[in-house]
Tab-separated table of C-alpha atoms in Angstrom:
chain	number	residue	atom	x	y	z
A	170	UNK	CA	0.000	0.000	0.000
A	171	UNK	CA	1.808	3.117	-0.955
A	172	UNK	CA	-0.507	5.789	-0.056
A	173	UNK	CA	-0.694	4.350	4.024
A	174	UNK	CA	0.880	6.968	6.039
A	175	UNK	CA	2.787	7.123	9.370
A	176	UNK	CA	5.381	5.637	11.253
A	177	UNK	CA	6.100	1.567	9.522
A	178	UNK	CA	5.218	-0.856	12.360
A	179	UNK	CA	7.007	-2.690	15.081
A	180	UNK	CA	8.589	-5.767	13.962
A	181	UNK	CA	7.813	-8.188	16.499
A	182	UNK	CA	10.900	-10.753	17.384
A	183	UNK	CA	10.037	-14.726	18.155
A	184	UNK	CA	10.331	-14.664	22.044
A	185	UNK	CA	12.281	-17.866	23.276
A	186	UNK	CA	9.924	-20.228	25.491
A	187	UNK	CA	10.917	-20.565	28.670
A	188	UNK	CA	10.406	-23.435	31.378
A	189	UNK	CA	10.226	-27.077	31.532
A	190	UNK	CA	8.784	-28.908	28.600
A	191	UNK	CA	5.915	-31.431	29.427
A	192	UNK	CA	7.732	-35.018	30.471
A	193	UNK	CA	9.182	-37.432	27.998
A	194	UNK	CA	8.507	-34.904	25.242
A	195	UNK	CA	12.017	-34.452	24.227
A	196	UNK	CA	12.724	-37.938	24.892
A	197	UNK	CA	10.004	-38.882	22.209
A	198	UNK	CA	11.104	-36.142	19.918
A	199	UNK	CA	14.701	-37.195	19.836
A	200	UNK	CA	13.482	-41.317	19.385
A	201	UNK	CA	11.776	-39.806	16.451
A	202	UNK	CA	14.943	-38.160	15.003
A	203	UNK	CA	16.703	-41.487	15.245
A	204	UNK	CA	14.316	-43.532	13.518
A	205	UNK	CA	14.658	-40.809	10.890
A	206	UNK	CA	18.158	-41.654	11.148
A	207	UNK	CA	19.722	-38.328	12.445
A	208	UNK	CA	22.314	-38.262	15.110
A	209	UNK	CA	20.942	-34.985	17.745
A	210	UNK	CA	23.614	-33.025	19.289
A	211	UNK	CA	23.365	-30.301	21.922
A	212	UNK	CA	26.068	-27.351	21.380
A	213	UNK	CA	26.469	-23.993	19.650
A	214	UNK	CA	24.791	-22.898	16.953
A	215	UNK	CA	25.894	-19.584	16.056
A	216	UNK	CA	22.727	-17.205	16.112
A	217	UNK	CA	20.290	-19.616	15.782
A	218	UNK	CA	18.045	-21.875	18.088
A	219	UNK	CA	19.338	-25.217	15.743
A	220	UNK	CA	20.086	-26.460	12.878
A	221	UNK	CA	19.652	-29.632	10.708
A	222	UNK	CA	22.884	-31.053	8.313
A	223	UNK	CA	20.818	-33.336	5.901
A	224	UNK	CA	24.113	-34.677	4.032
A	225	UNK	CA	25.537	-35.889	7.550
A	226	UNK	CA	22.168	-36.751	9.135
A	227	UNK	CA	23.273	-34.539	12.435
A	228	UNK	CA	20.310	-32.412	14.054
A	229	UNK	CA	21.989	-29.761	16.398
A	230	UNK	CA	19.700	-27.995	19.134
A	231	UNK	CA	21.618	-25.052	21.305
A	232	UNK	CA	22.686	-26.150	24.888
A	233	UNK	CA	21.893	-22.826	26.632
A	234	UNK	CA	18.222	-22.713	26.344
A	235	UNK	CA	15.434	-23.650	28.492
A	236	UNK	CA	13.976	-26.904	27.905
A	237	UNK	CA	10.686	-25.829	26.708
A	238	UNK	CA	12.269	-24.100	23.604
A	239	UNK	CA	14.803	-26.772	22.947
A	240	UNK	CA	11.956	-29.216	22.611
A	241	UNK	CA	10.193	-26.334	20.312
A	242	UNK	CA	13.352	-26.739	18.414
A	243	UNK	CA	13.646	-29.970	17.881
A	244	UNK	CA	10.453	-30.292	16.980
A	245	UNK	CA	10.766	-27.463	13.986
A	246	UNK	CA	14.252	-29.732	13.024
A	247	UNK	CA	11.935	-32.923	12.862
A	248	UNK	CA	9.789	-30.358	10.785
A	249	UNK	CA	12.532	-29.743	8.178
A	250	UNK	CA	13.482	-33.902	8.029
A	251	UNK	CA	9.363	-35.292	7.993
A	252	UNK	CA	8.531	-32.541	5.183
A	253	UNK	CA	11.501	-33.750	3.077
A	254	UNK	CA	12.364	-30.297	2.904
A	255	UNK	CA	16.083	-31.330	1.779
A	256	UNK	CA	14.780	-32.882	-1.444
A	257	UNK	CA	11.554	-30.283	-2.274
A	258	UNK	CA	14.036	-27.078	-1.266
A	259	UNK	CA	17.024	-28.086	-2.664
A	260	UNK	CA	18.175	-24.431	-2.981
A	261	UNK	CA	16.659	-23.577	1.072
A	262	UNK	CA	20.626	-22.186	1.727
A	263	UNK	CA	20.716	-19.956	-1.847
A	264	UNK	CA	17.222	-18.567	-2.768
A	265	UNK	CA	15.231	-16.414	0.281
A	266	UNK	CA	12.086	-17.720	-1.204
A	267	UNK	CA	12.544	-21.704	-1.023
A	268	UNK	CA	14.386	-21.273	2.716
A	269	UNK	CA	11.179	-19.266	3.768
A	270	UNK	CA	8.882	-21.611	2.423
A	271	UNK	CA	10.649	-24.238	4.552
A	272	UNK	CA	10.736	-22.158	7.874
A	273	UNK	CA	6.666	-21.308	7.913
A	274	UNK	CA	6.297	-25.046	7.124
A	275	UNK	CA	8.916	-26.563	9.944
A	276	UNK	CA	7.721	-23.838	12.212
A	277	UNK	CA	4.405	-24.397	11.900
A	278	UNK	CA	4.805	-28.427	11.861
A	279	UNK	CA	6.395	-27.699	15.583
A	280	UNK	CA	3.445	-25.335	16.565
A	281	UNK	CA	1.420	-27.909	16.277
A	282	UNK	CA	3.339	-30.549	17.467
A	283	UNK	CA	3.246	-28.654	20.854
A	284	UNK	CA	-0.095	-28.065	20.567
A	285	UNK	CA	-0.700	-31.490	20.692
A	286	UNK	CA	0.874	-31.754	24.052
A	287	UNK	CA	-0.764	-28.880	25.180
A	288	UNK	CA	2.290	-26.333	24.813
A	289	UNK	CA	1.194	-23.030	23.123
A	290	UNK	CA	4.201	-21.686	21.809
A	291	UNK	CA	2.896	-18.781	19.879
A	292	UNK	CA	4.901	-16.415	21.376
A	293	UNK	CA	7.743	-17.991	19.473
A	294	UNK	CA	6.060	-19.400	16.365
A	295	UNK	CA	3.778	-16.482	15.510
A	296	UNK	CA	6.444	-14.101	14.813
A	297	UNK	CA	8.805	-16.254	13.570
A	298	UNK	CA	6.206	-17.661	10.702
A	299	UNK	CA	4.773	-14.179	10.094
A	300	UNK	CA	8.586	-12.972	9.381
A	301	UNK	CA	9.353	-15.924	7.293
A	302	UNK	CA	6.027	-15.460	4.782
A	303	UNK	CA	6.826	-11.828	4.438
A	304	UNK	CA	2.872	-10.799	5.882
A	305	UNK	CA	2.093	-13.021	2.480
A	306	UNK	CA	-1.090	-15.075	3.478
A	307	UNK	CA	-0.998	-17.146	0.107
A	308	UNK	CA	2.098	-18.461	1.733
A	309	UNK	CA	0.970	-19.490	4.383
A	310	UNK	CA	-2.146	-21.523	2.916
A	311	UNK	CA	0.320	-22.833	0.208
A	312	UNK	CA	2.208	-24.952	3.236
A	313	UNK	CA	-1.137	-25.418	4.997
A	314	UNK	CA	-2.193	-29.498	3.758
A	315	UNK	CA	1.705	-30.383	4.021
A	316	UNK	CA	2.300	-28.775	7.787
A	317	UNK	CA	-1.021	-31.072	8.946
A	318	UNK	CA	-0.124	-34.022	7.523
A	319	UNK	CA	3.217	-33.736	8.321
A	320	UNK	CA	2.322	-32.819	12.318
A	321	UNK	CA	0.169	-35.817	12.000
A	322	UNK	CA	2.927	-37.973	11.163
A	323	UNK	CA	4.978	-37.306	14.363
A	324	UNK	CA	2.687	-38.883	16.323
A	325	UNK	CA	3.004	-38.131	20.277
A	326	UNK	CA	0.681	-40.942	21.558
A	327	UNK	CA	-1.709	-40.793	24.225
A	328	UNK	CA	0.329	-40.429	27.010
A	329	UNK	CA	1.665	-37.025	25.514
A	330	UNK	CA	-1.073	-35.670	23.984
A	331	UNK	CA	-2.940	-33.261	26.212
A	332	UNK	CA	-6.682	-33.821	26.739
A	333	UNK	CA	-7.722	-30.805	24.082
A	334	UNK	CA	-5.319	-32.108	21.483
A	335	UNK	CA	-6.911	-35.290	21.467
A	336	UNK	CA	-10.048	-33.711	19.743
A	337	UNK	CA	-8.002	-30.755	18.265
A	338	UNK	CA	-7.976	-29.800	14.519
A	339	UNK	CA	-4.666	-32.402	13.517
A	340	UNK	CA	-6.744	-34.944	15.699
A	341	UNK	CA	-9.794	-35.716	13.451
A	342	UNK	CA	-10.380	-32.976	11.004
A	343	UNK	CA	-9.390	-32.505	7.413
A	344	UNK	CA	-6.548	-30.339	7.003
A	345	UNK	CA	-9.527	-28.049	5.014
A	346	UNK	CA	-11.105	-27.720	7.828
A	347	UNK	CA	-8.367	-26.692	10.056
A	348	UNK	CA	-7.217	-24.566	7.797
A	349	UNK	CA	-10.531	-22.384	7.246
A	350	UNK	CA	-10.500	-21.322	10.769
């Protein structure tokens, strides 16, 4: 919109999750990375929260945050291996628009992996998505059917799942359906 006026607004930063994840939720999280065959790793990561290395199979989460956002991270890492992100991106480290298109979708994917355990990490996934896409909505619905199904397929179980998720749109709905809302 050219002809808006005033002062551009605030960009809002991700803000890190703090506090203890819900029990056994990493532990699941990182049983899931080795089935996918990825070695996880807890150490530096330069400015970021982790990082996956597809060619040598390593996931990396940072050491020196709390446990609630390393599990967040893992689960957007898990996001990036289940979406096959390293095959359908293949230029994510070289072209802005094929690396942003795999953030909203990992991000998202661990949104609602958390949300099935009853985390809301919004504080941290809101921004970070609404950077990513740019304020493009057609982005966004473009990664829509592959972020459910892919949330689907890390499955938490019972014992993780909180009582809403059970019912909650990746529970029973079409991904239509949790997308129109």
């Amino acid at each position: 919109m050219s002809q808006t006026g005033g002062d551009p607004l605030p960009d809002v930063a991700p803000e890190l999750l703090v506090g203890a994840a819900p029990a056994d939720l990493w532990d699941h999280l990182a049983a899931e990375a080795a089935r996918a065959g990825y070695a996880l790793e807890r150490g530096p990561c330069g400015a970021a929260n982790g990082w996956t290395d597809m060619s040598r199979q390593v996931v990396r989460v940072r050491e020196d945050v709390e446990p609630l956002q390393a599990t967040k991270t893992l689960a957007h890492e898990l996001g990036h291996i289940h979406a096959d992100h390293a095959n359908r991106f293949p230029e994510y480290g070289i072209d802005r628009t094929c690396r942003g298109q795999a953030e909203i979708e990992a991000e998202s994917i661990a949104y609602l992996v958390l949300a099935q355990a009853g985390v809301d990490a919004s504080a941290y996934s809101a921004p970070y998505v609404a950077r990513w896409s740019d304020g493009d909505p057609s982005r966004l619905r473009e990664a829509a059917t592959n972020v459910i199904n892919t949330a689907r397929a890390i499955e938490l179980g019972e014992s993780l799942r909180s009582a809403d998720a059970r019912t909650g749109p990746i529970g029973r709905e079409s991904p239509a359906a949790a997308v129109g809302r």
